[in-house]
PDB file of C-alpha atoms in Angstrom:
ATOM      1  CA  UNK A   1    -144.517 149.867  49.712  1.00 63.00           C
ATOM      2  CA  UNK A   2    -142.571 152.804  51.064  1.00 82.00           C
ATOM      3  CA  UNK A   3    -139.718 153.951  48.900  1.00 93.00           C
ATOM      4  CA  UNK A   4    -136.407 155.436  49.964  1.00 96.00           C
ATOM      5  CA  UNK A   5    -137.111 158.292  52.348  1.00 97.00           C
ATOM      6  CA  UNK A   6    -134.800 161.264  52.611  1.00 97.00           C
ATOM      7  CA  UNK A   7    -134.928 164.248  54.905  1.00 97.00           C
ATOM      8  CA  UNK A   8    -134.929 167.149  54.785  1.00 97.00           C
ATOM      9  CA  UNK A   9    -136.164 167.847  51.240  1.00 95.00           C
ATOM     10  CA  UNK A  10    -134.575 171.265  51.303  1.00 96.00           C
ATOM     11  CA  UNK A  11    -131.820 172.716  53.448  1.00 96.00           C
ATOM     12  CA  UNK A  12    -130.478 176.247  53.384  1.00 97.00           C
ATOM     13  CA  UNK A  13    -127.674 177.139  55.752  1.00 96.00           C
ATOM     14  CA  UNK A  14    -124.700 179.404  56.073  1.00 96.00           C
ATOM     15  CA  UNK A  15    -121.199 178.315  55.272  1.00 96.00           C
ATOM     16  CA  UNK A  16    -119.325 176.849  58.183  1.00 96.00           C
ATOM     17  CA  UNK A  17    -122.392 175.175  59.641  1.00 97.00           C
ATOM     18  CA  UNK A  18    -122.748 171.443  60.053  1.00 97.00           C
ATOM     19  CA  UNK A  19    -125.237 169.782  57.732  1.00 97.00           C
ATOM     20  CA  UNK A  20    -126.743 166.341  58.290  1.00 98.00           C
ATOM     21  CA  UNK A  21    -128.725 164.564  55.595  1.00 98.00           C
ATOM     22  CA  UNK A  22    -130.773 161.507  56.465  1.00 98.00           C
ATOM     23  CA  UNK A  23    -131.895 158.441  54.575  1.00 98.00           C
ATOM     24  CA  UNK A  24    -134.123 155.469  55.258  1.00 98.00           C
ATOM     25  CA  UNK A  25    -133.632 152.746  52.620  1.00 97.00           C
ATOM     26  CA  UNK A  26    -136.286 150.348  51.434  1.00 96.00           C
ATOM     27  CA  UNK A  27    -136.705 147.550  53.932  1.00 95.00           C
ATOM     28  CA  UNK A  28    -134.751 144.463  52.941  1.00 93.00           C
ATOM     29  CA  UNK A  29    -132.336 146.294  50.680  1.00 94.00           C
ATOM     30  CA  UNK A  30    -128.762 145.405  51.544  1.00 92.00           C
ATOM     31  CA  UNK A  31    -127.074 148.158  49.562  1.00 92.00           C
ATOM     32  CA  UNK A  32    -127.264 151.869  50.208  1.00 94.00           C
ATOM     33  CA  UNK A  33    -125.721 154.566  48.041  1.00 94.00           C
ATOM     34  CA  UNK A  34    -125.193 158.300  48.420  1.00 96.00           C
ATOM     35  CA  UNK A  35    -124.998 160.389  45.225  1.00 96.00           C
ATOM     36  CA  UNK A  36    -124.533 164.066  44.546  1.00 97.00           C
ATOM     37  CA  UNK A  37    -125.987 165.860  41.525  1.00 96.00           C
ATOM     38  CA  UNK A  38    -124.663 169.172  40.217  1.00 95.00           C
ATOM     39  CA  UNK A  39    -125.006 170.937  36.905  1.00 90.00           C
ATOM     40  CA  UNK A  40    -121.259 170.812  36.332  1.00 91.00           C
ATOM     41  CA  UNK A  41    -120.545 167.198  37.250  1.00 90.00           C
ATOM     42  CA  UNK A  42    -123.893 165.442  36.859  1.00 91.00           C
ATOM     43  CA  UNK A  43    -124.595 162.506  39.170  1.00 92.00           C
ATOM     44  CA  UNK A  44    -121.645 161.208  41.157  1.00 91.00           C
ATOM     45  CA  UNK A  45    -121.419 158.334  43.609  1.00 91.00           C
ATOM     46  CA  UNK A  46    -120.052 159.491  46.949  1.00 95.00           C
ATOM     47  CA  UNK A  47    -120.117 156.332  49.072  1.00 94.00           C
ATOM     48  CA  UNK A  48    -121.947 153.050  49.360  1.00 92.00           C
ATOM     49  CA  UNK A  49    -122.721 150.553  52.110  1.00 93.00           C
ATOM     50  CA  UNK A  50    -123.316 146.826  52.029  1.00 90.00           C
ATOM     51  CA  UNK A  51    -125.114 145.427  55.074  1.00 92.00           C
ATOM     52  CA  UNK A  52    -124.409 148.655  56.981  1.00 94.00           C
ATOM     53  CA  UNK A  53    -120.673 148.511  56.284  1.00 93.00           C
ATOM     54  CA  UNK A  54    -119.045 151.269  54.200  1.00 92.00           C
ATOM     55  CA  UNK A  55    -117.408 149.578  51.235  1.00 88.00           C
ATOM     56  CA  UNK A  56    -116.213 152.326  48.933  1.00 87.00           C
ATOM     57  CA  UNK A  57    -115.917 155.978  49.903  1.00 90.00           C
ATOM     58  CA  UNK A  58    -113.548 156.995  47.115  1.00 88.00           C
ATOM     59  CA  UNK A  59    -116.126 159.434  45.797  1.00 90.00           C
ATOM     60  CA  UNK A  60    -116.306 161.454  48.996  1.00 94.00           C
ATOM     61  CA  UNK A  61    -114.834 164.815  47.993  1.00 88.00           C
ATOM     62  CA  UNK A  62    -112.843 165.524  51.149  1.00 86.00           C
ATOM     63  CA  UNK A  63    -112.588 165.002  54.864  1.00 91.00           C
ATOM     64  CA  UNK A  64    -115.393 167.432  55.526  1.00 95.00           C
ATOM     65  CA  UNK A  65    -117.766 164.729  54.307  1.00 97.00           C
ATOM     66  CA  UNK A  66    -118.609 161.690  56.401  1.00 97.00           C
ATOM     67  CA  UNK A  67    -121.298 159.018  56.207  1.00 97.00           C
ATOM     68  CA  UNK A  68    -122.594 156.467  58.661  1.00 97.00           C
ATOM     69  CA  UNK A  69    -125.070 153.641  58.669  1.00 97.00           C
ATOM     70  CA  UNK A  70    -125.695 152.605  62.276  1.00 96.00           C
ATOM     71  CA  UNK A  71    -128.396 150.108  61.316  1.00 95.00           C
ATOM     72  CA  UNK A  72    -130.154 148.640  58.305  1.00 95.00           C
ATOM     73  CA  UNK A  73    -132.845 151.304  58.254  1.00 95.00           C
ATOM     74  CA  UNK A  74    -130.906 154.523  58.653  1.00 96.00           C
ATOM     75  CA  UNK A  75    -127.963 156.380  57.172  1.00 98.00           C
ATOM     76  CA  UNK A  76    -126.587 159.890  57.469  1.00 98.00           C
ATOM     77  CA  UNK A  77    -124.356 162.028  55.320  1.00 98.00           C
ATOM     78  CA  UNK A  78    -122.678 164.831  57.237  1.00 98.00           C
ATOM     79  CA  UNK A  79    -120.796 167.869  55.985  1.00 97.00           C
ATOM     80  CA  UNK A  80    -118.752 169.790  58.525  1.00 96.00           C
ATOM     81  CA  UNK A  81    -117.918 172.571  57.937  1.00 96.00           C
ATOM     82  CA  UNK A  82    -120.100 173.249  54.922  1.00 96.00           C
ATOM     83  CA  UNK A  83    -118.968 175.425  52.002  1.00 96.00           C
ATOM     84  CA  UNK A  84    -120.911 177.093  49.163  1.00 96.00           C
ATOM     85  CA  UNK A  85    -119.447 174.637  46.653  1.00 95.00           C
ATOM     86  CA  UNK A  86    -121.231 171.832  48.495  1.00 96.00           C
ATOM     87  CA  UNK A  87    -124.541 173.183  47.194  1.00 97.00           C
ATOM     88  CA  UNK A  88    -126.155 170.367  45.213  1.00 97.00           C
ATOM     89  CA  UNK A  89    -128.916 167.802  45.282  1.00 97.00           C
ATOM     90  CA  UNK A  90    -127.948 164.785  47.368  1.00 98.00           C
ATOM     91  CA  UNK A  91    -129.637 161.489  46.621  1.00 97.00           C
ATOM     92  CA  UNK A  92    -129.799 158.315  48.611  1.00 97.00           C
ATOM     93  CA  UNK A  93    -130.541 155.064  46.779  1.00 95.00           C
ATOM     94  CA  UNK A  94    -130.895 151.443  47.796  1.00 94.00           C
ATOM     95  CA  UNK A  95    -130.987 148.081  46.064  1.00 91.00           C
ATOM     96  CA  UNK A  96    -131.735 144.576  47.303  1.00 90.00           C
ATOM     97  CA  UNK A  97    -128.900 142.833  45.514  1.00 82.00           C
ATOM     98  CA  UNK A  98    -125.855 143.626  43.468  1.00 71.00           C
ATOM     99  CA  UNK A  99    -127.520 143.347  40.075  1.00 73.00           C
ATOM    100  CA  UNK A 100    -130.855 144.867  40.920  1.00 83.00           C
ATOM    101  CA  UNK A 101    -131.876 148.417  40.022  1.00 88.00           C
ATOM    102  CA  UNK A 102    -131.193 151.141  42.536  1.00 90.00           C
ATOM    103  CA  UNK A 103    -134.233 152.985  43.803  1.00 94.00           C
ATOM    104  CA  UNK A 104    -133.691 156.617  44.623  1.00 95.00           C
ATOM    105  CA  UNK A 105    -135.167 158.856  47.260  1.00 95.00           C
ATOM    106  CA  UNK A 106    -136.562 162.251  46.363  1.00 94.00           C
ATOM    107  CA  UNK A 107    -133.262 163.929  47.170  1.00 96.00           C
ATOM    108  CA  UNK A 108    -132.199 166.763  49.447  1.00 97.00           C
ATOM    109  CA  UNK A 109    -131.638 170.114  47.791  1.00 96.00           C
ATOM    110  CA  UNK A 110    -128.820 171.719  49.762  1.00 97.00           C
ATOM    111  CA  UNK A 111    -127.916 175.374  49.485  1.00 97.00           C
ATOM    112  CA  UNK A 112    -124.921 176.749  51.358  1.00 97.00           C
ATOM    113  CA  UNK A 113    -124.879 180.535  51.496  1.00 96.00           C
TER     114      UNK A 113
ATOM    115  CA  UNK B   1    -113.319 153.205  32.729  1.00 63.00           C
ATOM    116  CA  UNK B   2    -116.905 153.005  31.717  1.00 66.00           C
ATOM    117  CA  UNK B   3    -118.550 155.775  29.812  1.00 90.00           C
ATOM    118  CA  UNK B   4    -122.113 156.642  28.886  1.00 95.00           C
ATOM    119  CA  UNK B   5    -122.906 159.041  26.057  1.00 96.00           C
ATOM    120  CA  UNK B   6    -126.217 160.748  25.455  1.00 96.00           C
ATOM    121  CA  UNK B   7    -125.845 162.958  22.418  1.00 95.00           C
ATOM    122  CA  UNK B   8    -129.269 164.628  22.507  1.00 96.00           C
ATOM    123  CA  UNK B   9    -129.364 167.417  25.085  1.00 94.00           C
ATOM    124  CA  UNK B  10    -132.997 168.150  24.188  1.00 95.00           C
ATOM    125  CA  UNK B  11    -135.803 166.476  22.285  1.00 95.00           C
ATOM    126  CA  UNK B  12    -139.320 167.490  21.322  1.00 96.00           C
ATOM    127  CA  UNK B  13    -142.146 165.098  20.520  1.00 97.00           C
ATOM    128  CA  UNK B  14    -145.829 165.546  19.902  1.00 97.00           C
ATOM    129  CA  UNK B  15    -148.310 163.954  22.203  1.00 97.00           C
ATOM    130  CA  UNK B  16    -149.206 160.376  21.229  1.00 97.00           C
ATOM    131  CA  UNK B  17    -146.131 160.005  19.061  1.00 97.00           C
ATOM    132  CA  UNK B  18    -143.228 157.664  19.789  1.00 97.00           C
ATOM    133  CA  UNK B  19    -139.785 159.010  20.637  1.00 97.00           C
ATOM    134  CA  UNK B  20    -136.337 157.430  20.833  1.00 98.00           C
ATOM    135  CA  UNK B  21    -133.709 158.680  23.242  1.00 98.00           C
ATOM    136  CA  UNK B  22    -130.192 157.653  22.313  1.00 98.00           C
ATOM    137  CA  UNK B  23    -127.600 156.116  24.588  1.00 98.00           C
ATOM    138  CA  UNK B  24    -124.249 154.597  23.722  1.00 97.00           C
ATOM    139  CA  UNK B  25    -121.829 153.074  26.152  1.00 96.00           C
ATOM    140  CA  UNK B  26    -118.277 151.932  26.367  1.00 94.00           C
ATOM    141  CA  UNK B  27    -117.050 149.134  28.586  1.00 89.00           C
ATOM    142  CA  UNK B  28    -114.594 146.257  28.521  1.00 86.00           C
ATOM    143  CA  UNK B  29    -116.709 144.212  30.934  1.00 84.00           C
ATOM    144  CA  UNK B  30    -118.607 141.206  29.621  1.00 85.00           C
ATOM    145  CA  UNK B  31    -121.262 141.451  32.297  1.00 85.00           C
ATOM    146  CA  UNK B  32    -122.971 144.777  32.738  1.00 88.00           C
ATOM    147  CA  UNK B  33    -126.384 146.313  33.093  1.00 91.00           C
ATOM    148  CA  UNK B  34    -128.017 149.315  31.512  1.00 94.00           C
ATOM    149  CA  UNK B  35    -130.676 151.435  33.174  1.00 95.00           C
ATOM    150  CA  UNK B  36    -132.879 154.349  32.293  1.00 97.00           C
ATOM    151  CA  UNK B  37    -134.095 156.830  34.870  1.00 97.00           C
ATOM    152  CA  UNK B  38    -136.563 159.694  34.565  1.00 97.00           C
ATOM    153  CA  UNK B  39    -136.113 162.932  36.481  1.00 96.00           C
ATOM    154  CA  UNK B  40    -139.135 165.265  36.330  1.00 96.00           C
ATOM    155  CA  UNK B  41    -138.855 168.924  37.209  1.00 94.00           C
ATOM    156  CA  UNK B  42    -139.761 168.041  40.791  1.00 91.00           C
ATOM    157  CA  UNK B  43    -136.335 166.409  41.041  1.00 91.00           C
ATOM    158  CA  UNK B  44    -136.872 162.787  42.011  1.00 92.00           C
ATOM    159  CA  UNK B  45    -135.121 159.975  40.138  1.00 93.00           C
ATOM    160  CA  UNK B  46    -137.531 157.335  38.885  1.00 94.00           C
ATOM    161  CA  UNK B  47    -136.308 153.949  37.683  1.00 94.00           C
ATOM    162  CA  UNK B  48    -137.853 153.045  34.314  1.00 97.00           C
ATOM    163  CA  UNK B  49    -136.253 150.007  32.756  1.00 96.00           C
ATOM    164  CA  UNK B  50    -133.278 147.658  32.957  1.00 94.00           C
ATOM    165  CA  UNK B  51    -131.378 145.578  30.390  1.00 94.00           C
ATOM    166  CA  UNK B  52    -128.739 143.018  31.292  1.00 91.00           C
ATOM    167  CA  UNK B  53    -125.860 142.417  28.924  1.00 91.00           C
ATOM    168  CA  UNK B  54    -126.767 138.748  28.604  1.00 91.00           C
ATOM    169  CA  UNK B  55    -130.473 139.323  28.078  1.00 90.00           C
ATOM    170  CA  UNK B  56    -131.412 138.210  24.584  1.00 87.00           C
ATOM    171  CA  UNK B  57    -134.766 139.948  24.520  1.00 93.00           C
ATOM    172  CA  UNK B  58    -135.140 143.707  24.590  1.00 95.00           C
ATOM    173  CA  UNK B  59    -136.582 144.879  27.887  1.00 95.00           C
ATOM    174  CA  UNK B  60    -140.083 146.337  27.947  1.00 96.00           C
ATOM    175  CA  UNK B  61    -142.058 148.028  30.724  1.00 96.00           C
ATOM    176  CA  UNK B  62    -145.429 149.342  29.656  1.00 97.00           C
ATOM    177  CA  UNK B  63    -144.857 152.189  27.204  1.00 97.00           C
ATOM    178  CA  UNK B  64    -141.094 151.973  27.657  1.00 98.00           C
ATOM    179  CA  UNK B  65    -138.869 149.660  25.685  1.00 97.00           C
ATOM    180  CA  UNK B  66    -135.143 149.422  25.382  1.00 97.00           C
ATOM    181  CA  UNK B  67    -133.628 148.923  21.946  1.00 96.00           C
ATOM    182  CA  UNK B  68    -130.476 147.036  22.908  1.00 96.00           C
ATOM    183  CA  UNK B  69    -127.866 146.585  20.193  1.00 95.00           C
ATOM    184  CA  UNK B  70    -124.907 144.966  21.867  1.00 94.00           C
ATOM    185  CA  UNK B  71    -122.534 144.994  18.911  1.00 93.00           C
ATOM    186  CA  UNK B  72    -123.104 148.698  18.445  1.00 95.00           C
ATOM    187  CA  UNK B  73    -122.996 149.311  22.206  1.00 95.00           C
ATOM    188  CA  UNK B  74    -126.236 151.180  22.183  1.00 97.00           C
ATOM    189  CA  UNK B  75    -129.209 151.053  24.523  1.00 97.00           C
ATOM    190  CA  UNK B  76    -131.809 153.466  23.248  1.00 98.00           C
ATOM    191  CA  UNK B  77    -135.011 154.145  25.168  1.00 98.00           C
ATOM    192  CA  UNK B  78    -138.228 154.138  23.160  1.00 98.00           C
ATOM    193  CA  UNK B  79    -141.292 155.780  24.644  1.00 98.00           C
ATOM    194  CA  UNK B  80    -144.478 154.962  22.779  1.00 97.00           C
ATOM    195  CA  UNK B  81    -147.643 157.070  22.772  1.00 96.00           C
ATOM    196  CA  UNK B  82    -145.992 160.044  24.493  1.00 97.00           C
ATOM    197  CA  UNK B  83    -147.938 161.851  27.188  1.00 97.00           C
ATOM    198  CA  UNK B  84    -147.526 165.334  28.594  1.00 97.00           C
ATOM    199  CA  UNK B  85    -146.380 163.761  31.842  1.00 96.00           C
ATOM    200  CA  UNK B  86    -143.405 162.239  30.041  1.00 98.00           C
ATOM    201  CA  UNK B  87    -141.782 165.669  29.861  1.00 98.00           C
ATOM    202  CA  UNK B  88    -138.670 165.270  31.992  1.00 98.00           C
ATOM    203  CA  UNK B  89    -134.928 164.686  31.952  1.00 97.00           C
ATOM    204  CA  UNK B  90    -133.982 161.119  31.050  1.00 98.00           C
ATOM    205  CA  UNK B  91    -130.730 159.538  32.152  1.00 97.00           C
ATOM    206  CA  UNK B  92    -129.054 156.439  30.789  1.00 97.00           C
ATOM    207  CA  UNK B  93    -126.808 154.649  33.276  1.00 94.00           C
ATOM    208  CA  UNK B  94    -124.525 151.649  33.298  1.00 93.00           C
ATOM    209  CA  UNK B  95    -123.743 149.337  36.150  1.00 87.00           C
ATOM    210  CA  UNK B  96    -120.143 148.968  37.144  1.00 78.00           C
ATOM    211  CA  UNK B  97    -119.276 146.244  39.600  1.00 73.00           C
ATOM    212  CA  UNK B  98    -117.652 147.487  42.785  1.00 68.00           C
ATOM    213  CA  UNK B  99    -115.400 145.885  45.322  1.00 67.00           C
ATOM    214  CA  UNK B 100    -117.470 144.074  47.902  1.00 65.00           C
ATOM    215  CA  UNK B 101    -120.519 143.791  45.700  1.00 66.00           C
ATOM    216  CA  UNK B 102    -123.071 146.391  44.740  1.00 65.00           C
ATOM    217  CA  UNK B 103    -123.064 148.593  41.722  1.00 69.00           C
ATOM    218  CA  UNK B 104    -121.841 151.999  40.868  1.00 77.00           C
ATOM    219  CA  UNK B 105    -124.090 153.616  38.325  1.00 84.00           C
ATOM    220  CA  UNK B 106    -122.276 155.737  35.790  1.00 89.00           C
ATOM    221  CA  UNK B 107    -124.744 158.239  34.372  1.00 92.00           C
ATOM    222  CA  UNK B 108    -124.921 160.002  31.061  1.00 94.00           C
ATOM    223  CA  UNK B 109    -125.497 163.737  30.857  1.00 93.00           C
ATOM    224  CA  UNK B 110    -129.195 163.294  30.197  1.00 95.00           C
ATOM    225  CA  UNK B 111    -131.732 164.215  27.529  1.00 97.00           C
ATOM    226  CA  UNK B 112    -134.425 166.792  28.270  1.00 97.00           C
ATOM    227  CA  UNK B 113    -137.661 165.604  26.661  1.00 98.00           C
ATOM    228  CA  UNK B 114    -140.525 167.986  26.020  1.00 97.00           C
ATOM    229  CA  UNK B 115    -143.889 166.577  24.963  1.00 97.00           C
ATOM    230  CA  UNK B 116    -146.027 169.052  23.071  1.00 96.00           C
ATOM    231  CA  UNK B 117    -149.738 169.134  22.269  1.00 92.00           C
TER     232      UNK B 117
END
């Protein structure tokens, strides 16, 4: 079975540019989560969706961050404009039900110069 | 607010030995779940094992077992017969129920495990 698929694996761009991270959850999983991992703050939940609907975006750091889930098999996390402090590893995860384990993608390592 | 504490920033173990990675948690919820994830140097997050707060038996998955002591609020991961490929960062996490369903995972700071020959 295919796991959670994220793209790109690595992204290096200059500050001020728009960055779009992509995620394909495991088929049949109703919940999708976006996390960010940094050395300083560890793993933090940014936003999560239930059946394509954003439920809680309280972890999104600021208005420069936005996330969408146009259908059950695709989600994007967008940063515009990007800043060096956004450099981190961004993970997408999905789970079939509320109490089931979340399965993570391989992450996107983002570097903003 | 929920909190996860992993007090061992780094651990060493010899190949084929067993190792215990500590995790304590703090929550006022009666229903919660505890998870362990492995993050190798390549960066992916790999789900290892899950324990529900109402589960009476300790969870086991192959060489992984979870030593769940509810009264002490601890959920230690035991890896038996360590292998070189077990060298990685290990994260303990707790499920927090969110509005509208789903779970927020609150992660500990991790333990870096190094398996030596």
